[in-house]
CSV table of C-alpha atoms in Angstrom, one decimal:
chain,number,residue,atom,x,y,z
A,1,MET,CA,-59.9,19.0,-20.2
A,2,PRO,CA,-61.1,16.0,-22.3
A,3,ASP,CA,-62.9,16.8,-25.5
A,4,LEU,CA,-66.5,16.3,-24.5
A,5,ALA,CA,-68.9,16.2,-27.4
A,6,SER,CA,-72.4,17.6,-27.3
A,7,GLY,CA,-74.8,15.6,-25.2
A,8,ALA,CA,-72.2,15.1,-22.4
A,9,THR,CA,-73.8,14.1,-19.1
A,10,PRO,CA,-73.3,16.4,-16.0
A,11,SER,CA,-71.5,13.6,-14.2
A,12,MET,CA,-68.9,13.4,-17.0
A,13,VAL,CA,-68.3,17.1,-16.9
A,14,ALA,CA,-68.2,17.1,-13.1
A,15,ALA,CA,-65.5,14.4,-13.2
A,16,ALA,CA,-63.5,16.5,-15.7
A,17,VAL,CA,-63.7,19.5,-13.4
A,18,GLY,CA,-62.5,17.4,-10.5
A,19,THR,CA,-59.6,16.1,-12.5
A,20,LEU,CA,-58.4,19.6,-13.4
A,21,PHE,CA,-58.4,20.7,-9.7
A,22,GLU,CA,-56.9,17.4,-8.5
A,23,ARG,CA,-53.9,18.2,-10.7
A,24,LEU,CA,-53.7,21.7,-9.2
A,25,PHE,CA,-53.9,20.4,-5.7
A,26,ALA,CA,-51.1,17.9,-6.5
A,27,GLN,CA,-48.9,20.7,-7.7
A,28,LEU,CA,-49.3,22.6,-4.5
A,29,ASP,CA,-48.6,19.4,-2.5
A,30,GLU,CA,-45.3,19.1,-4.5
A,31,TRP,CA,-44.3,22.7,-3.8
A,32,ARG,CA,-45.2,22.3,-0.1
A,33,ILE,CA,-43.1,19.2,0.2
A,34,GLN,CA,-40.1,20.8,-1.6
A,35,LEU,CA,-40.2,23.9,0.6
A,36,VAL,CA,-39.7,21.8,3.8
A,37,ASP,CA,-37.3,19.4,2.3
A,38,GLY,CA,-34.0,20.0,4.2
A,39,ASP,CA,-33.3,23.3,5.9
A,40,VAL,CA,-36.1,25.8,5.6
A,41,GLU,CA,-34.7,29.2,4.5
A,42,THR,CA,-35.7,32.1,6.7
A,43,THR,CA,-33.7,34.9,5.1
A,44,PRO,CA,-35.8,36.9,2.6
A,45,GLY,CA,-33.4,36.6,-0.3
A,46,ARG,CA,-32.8,32.9,0.0
A,47,LEU,CA,-36.5,32.1,0.5
A,48,ASP,CA,-37.4,34.1,-2.5
A,49,GLU,CA,-34.9,32.3,-4.6
A,50,ARG,CA,-36.2,28.9,-3.6
A,51,VAL,CA,-39.9,29.9,-4.2
A,52,ARG,CA,-39.1,31.5,-7.5
A,53,ALA,CA,-37.4,28.3,-8.8
A,54,LEU,CA,-40.6,26.4,-8.0
A,55,VAL,CA,-43.3,28.7,-9.4
A,56,VAL,CA,-41.9,30.7,-12.2
A,57,PRO,CA,-41.6,27.8,-14.7
A,58,LEU,CA,-45.4,27.3,-14.6
A,59,LEU,CA,-46.1,31.0,-14.8
A,60,SER,CA,-43.8,31.1,-17.9
A,61,GLU,CA,-45.6,28.4,-19.8
A,62,PRO,CA,-47.5,29.4,-23.0
A,63,ASP,CA,-51.1,30.2,-22.0
A,64,PRO,CA,-50.5,29.4,-18.4
A,65,LEU,CA,-53.3,28.2,-16.2
A,66,LEU,CA,-52.0,30.2,-13.2
A,67,ILE,CA,-51.8,34.0,-13.0
A,68,GLY,CA,-50.0,34.0,-9.7
A,69,ALA,CA,-48.2,31.7,-7.3
A,70,GLY,CA,-45.9,31.6,-4.4
A,71,PHE,CA,-45.5,31.3,-0.6
A,72,ILE,CA,-46.8,33.6,2.2
A,73,ALA,CA,-44.7,33.2,5.3
A,74,ALA,CA,-46.2,33.0,8.8
A,75,PRO,CA,-45.7,36.2,10.9
A,76,GLU,CA,-42.1,36.4,12.1
A,77,PHE,CA,-41.0,33.2,10.3
A,78,VAL,CA,-38.8,35.3,8.0
A,79,ARG,CA,-36.1,37.0,10.0
A,80,GLY,CA,-36.9,40.7,10.6
A,81,ARG,CA,-40.3,40.5,8.9
A,82,ASP,CA,-43.8,40.4,10.2
A,83,VAL,CA,-45.2,40.2,6.6
A,84,HIS,CA,-43.3,38.5,3.8
A,85,PHE,CA,-44.8,37.5,0.4
A,86,SER,CA,-42.6,35.3,-1.9
A,87,TRP,CA,-45.2,35.7,-4.6
A,88,TRP,CA,-44.9,36.0,-8.4
A,89,LEU,CA,-47.4,37.2,-11.0
A,90,GLY,CA,-47.6,35.8,-14.4
A,91,PRO,CA,-47.8,38.0,-17.5
A,92,LEU,CA,-50.7,40.4,-17.1
A,93,GLU,CA,-52.9,41.9,-19.8
A,94,ALA,CA,-53.3,45.7,-19.5
A,95,ASN,CA,-55.7,46.7,-16.7
A,96,PRO,CA,-56.8,50.1,-15.4
A,97,VAL,CA,-54.3,50.1,-12.5
A,98,PHE,CA,-51.1,48.2,-13.2
A,99,GLY,CA,-50.7,48.1,-17.0
A,100,ALA,CA,-49.4,45.0,-18.8
A,101,THR,CA,-46.4,42.7,-18.3
A,102,THR,CA,-44.8,40.2,-20.6
A,103,GLU,CA,-43.0,37.9,-18.1
A,104,PRO,CA,-43.4,36.8,-14.5
A,105,THR,CA,-42.7,39.6,-11.9
A,106,LYS,CA,-42.4,39.5,-8.1
A,107,LEU,CA,-45.2,41.1,-6.2
A,108,ASP,CA,-44.0,44.3,-4.6
A,109,LEU,CA,-46.5,45.2,-1.8
A,110,ALA,CA,-44.9,48.7,-1.6
A,111,THR,CA,-46.4,49.6,-5.0
A,112,ARG,CA,-49.9,48.4,-4.2
A,113,ASN,CA,-52.4,50.9,-3.0
A,114,HIS,CA,-54.7,48.3,-1.6
A,115,ALA,CA,-52.1,46.3,0.4
A,116,ASP,CA,-52.8,47.7,3.9
A,117,TYR,CA,-55.3,45.0,4.6
A,118,LEU,CA,-52.6,42.4,4.3
A,119,ARG,CA,-51.0,43.5,7.6
A,120,ASP,CA,-53.6,41.3,9.2
A,121,PHE,CA,-53.4,38.5,6.5
A,122,ARG,CA,-53.8,35.7,9.1
A,123,SER,CA,-57.5,36.7,9.4
A,124,LEU,CA,-58.1,36.3,5.6
A,125,GLU,CA,-59.8,33.2,4.4
A,126,TRP,CA,-57.0,32.0,2.1
A,127,TYR,CA,-54.6,31.9,5.0
A,128,ARG,CA,-56.9,31.4,8.1
A,129,VAL,CA,-58.7,28.2,6.8
A,130,PRO,CA,-55.7,26.1,5.7
A,131,GLU,CA,-53.8,27.2,8.9
A,132,SER,CA,-56.7,26.0,11.1
A,133,THR,CA,-57.7,22.9,9.1
A,134,HIS,CA,-54.3,21.8,8.0
A,135,ARG,CA,-55.8,21.1,4.5
A,136,THR,CA,-55.8,22.7,1.1
A,137,HIS,CA,-58.5,25.3,0.6
A,138,VAL,CA,-60.2,27.1,-2.3
A,139,THR,CA,-61.2,30.8,-1.8
A,140,GLY,CA,-63.5,32.5,-4.3
A,141,PRO,CA,-64.5,33.5,-6.8
A,142,TYR,CA,-63.7,37.1,-5.7
A,143,VAL,CA,-62.4,40.2,-7.3
A,144,ASP,CA,-58.7,40.7,-6.7
A,145,HIS,CA,-58.0,44.4,-6.2
A,146,LEU,CA,-54.4,43.8,-5.3
A,147,CYS,CA,-53.0,42.5,-8.6
A,148,ALA,CA,-55.4,41.1,-11.2
A,149,CYS,CA,-58.3,43.6,-11.0
A,150,ASP,CA,-60.6,40.7,-12.1
A,151,TYR,CA,-62.4,37.7,-10.7
A,152,ILE,CA,-60.0,35.0,-9.5
A,153,ILE,CA,-59.9,31.9,-7.3
A,154,THR,CA,-57.1,31.3,-4.8
A,155,VAL,CA,-55.9,27.8,-3.8
A,156,THR,CA,-53.8,27.6,-0.7
A,157,SER,CA,-52.1,24.8,1.2
A,158,PRO,CA,-50.5,24.9,4.6
A,159,VAL,CA,-46.7,24.4,4.8
A,160,GLU,CA,-45.9,22.8,8.2
A,161,ALA,CA,-42.8,21.4,9.9
A,162,GLY,CA,-42.6,20.0,13.4
A,163,GLY,CA,-46.2,20.9,14.2
A,164,THR,CA,-45.6,24.5,13.3
A,165,THR,CA,-47.2,26.4,10.4
A,166,LEU,CA,-44.5,28.1,8.4
A,167,GLY,CA,-47.0,29.7,6.0
A,168,VAL,CA,-49.1,28.8,3.0
A,169,VAL,CA,-48.2,27.9,-0.6
A,170,GLY,CA,-50.7,29.0,-3.1
A,171,ALA,CA,-51.8,29.8,-6.6
A,172,ASP,CA,-54.3,32.3,-8.2
A,173,ILE,CA,-56.3,31.5,-11.3
A,174,PHE,CA,-58.3,33.9,-13.4
A,175,VAL,CA,-62.0,32.9,-13.6
A,176,LYS,CA,-61.9,33.9,-17.3
A,177,ARG,CA,-59.0,31.4,-17.7
A,178,LEU,CA,-61.0,28.6,-16.1
A,179,GLU,CA,-63.9,29.6,-18.5
A,180,HIS,CA,-61.5,28.9,-21.4
A,181,GLU,CA,-60.9,25.4,-20.0
A,182,LEU,CA,-64.3,24.5,-18.7
A,183,LEU,CA,-67.1,26.4,-20.6
A,184,PRO,CA,-66.9,24.1,-23.7
A,185,ALA,CA,-67.7,21.2,-21.5
A,186,LEU,CA,-70.5,23.0,-19.7
A,187,LEU,CA,-72.0,24.0,-23.1
A,188,ALA,CA,-72.0,20.3,-24.1
A,189,ILE,CA,-74.6,19.7,-21.4
A,190,ASP,CA,-78.2,19.8,-22.6
A,191,GLY,CA,-79.7,22.7,-20.7
A,192,PRO,CA,-78.3,25.6,-18.6
A,193,VAL,CA,-75.8,24.7,-16.0
A,194,SER,CA,-73.6,26.6,-13.5
A,195,LEU,CA,-70.4,25.7,-11.8
A,196,ILE,CA,-70.7,26.8,-8.1
A,197,ASN,CA,-68.5,26.7,-5.0
A,198,GLY,CA,-69.4,25.2,-1.7
A,199,VAL,CA,-71.6,28.1,-0.6
A,200,GLY,CA,-73.5,28.3,-3.9
A,201,ARG,CA,-71.5,31.2,-5.5
A,202,VAL,CA,-71.4,31.0,-9.3
A,203,MET,CA,-68.0,30.7,-10.9
A,204,MET,CA,-69.3,30.3,-14.4
A,205,SER,CA,-72.6,29.6,-16.0
A,206,THR,CA,-74.3,28.9,-19.4
A,207,ASP,CA,-77.5,30.5,-17.9
A,208,PRO,CA,-77.6,34.1,-19.2
A,209,ALA,CA,-79.5,35.1,-16.1
A,210,LEU,CA,-76.5,34.2,-13.8
A,211,ALA,CA,-73.2,36.1,-13.5
A,212,VAL,CA,-69.9,35.4,-11.9
A,213,GLY,CA,-70.3,36.0,-8.1
A,214,ASP,CA,-74.0,35.5,-8.0
A,215,VAL,CA,-75.3,33.2,-5.2
A,216,LEU,CA,-77.5,30.4,-6.3
A,217,TYR,CA,-80.1,29.5,-3.7
A,218,THR,CA,-83.2,27.6,-4.9
A,219,ASN,CA,-83.4,27.7,-8.7
A,220,ALA,CA,-81.4,24.5,-9.3
A,221,VAL,CA,-83.1,21.4,-10.4
A,222,ASP,CA,-80.1,19.1,-9.7
A,223,ILE,CA,-76.7,19.3,-8.0
A,224,VAL,CA,-73.8,17.1,-9.2
A,225,ALA,CA,-70.7,17.2,-7.0
A,226,CYS,CA,-67.3,17.5,-8.7
A,227,PRO,CA,-65.3,14.6,-7.3
A,228,GLY,CA,-62.0,15.7,-5.6
A,229,ALA,CA,-62.9,19.4,-5.8
A,230,PRO,CA,-65.0,21.7,-3.7
A,231,PHE,CA,-67.4,22.6,-6.5
A,232,ALA,CA,-70.6,21.3,-8.0
A,233,LEU,CA,-72.6,21.6,-11.2
A,234,ALA,CA,-76.1,23.1,-10.7
A,235,LEU,CA,-78.7,22.5,-13.4
A,236,THR,CA,-80.9,25.6,-13.4
A,237,GLY,CA,-84.4,26.3,-14.5
A,238,LYS,CA,-86.9,25.2,-11.8
A,239,THR,CA,-87.1,25.5,-8.1
A,240,ALA,CA,-85.3,22.8,-6.2
A,241,SER,CA,-85.3,21.7,-2.6
A,242,ASN,CA,-82.8,20.2,-0.2
A,243,ILE,CA,-79.7,21.5,-2.0
A,244,THR,CA,-76.7,20.4,0.0
A,245,LEU,CA,-73.2,21.6,-0.9
A,246,GLY,CA,-69.9,20.6,0.5
A,247,SER,CA,-67.0,22.5,2.0
A,248,ASN,CA,-64.5,24.6,0.1
A,249,THR,CA,-61.8,22.7,1.9
A,250,SER,CA,-60.3,19.6,0.3
């Protein structure tokens, strides 16, 4: 994020938010292209090796932006599997369920008590929308009970070859990590402001009356779209009318 001094305009901050997400979308595009470059591995071990080489370097960075990343294969794409997650988690702080880790680890669904719903993962937003729209999609903010036990957003992009969906490549980001990146810029705006997704759900806010996950309906005085990202800045305080938000698909 650029260093935005006090008095920054909402449009300046919105542009900075858009730039951050454009970089993330570009990273997923790069992974997607590399996964279909040449022969696509369909054995679990070889596919995991290929995905690990792509995502673990970013998860291993000091103070990484991502908390998880990888590839979720379409049903029966991986030989002998109807569900296969080539997914790695970054170092995790201690949480009530899974404790703490100091380096990236592969997600093991067998150890997750809340993993049963993934048997029908094609119905979940982070898979269903990119599969049907053939475009990158942002899901959240929502509480991840599977791994992070905290608010995250998930960005997923379809991996396709020959007109067939092979799966989705994606990344998870803690909302609290995004707050570290974005809140200084939001605080530079004169007056309370919230970063909201395409359906008005608050991701972060400088308004003490609004919490992560709240839905903002009519108490915004202005809406400033974040170019290149499915988010907007909402200036709160008075009742507004005719608030129009975009899609969560980019």
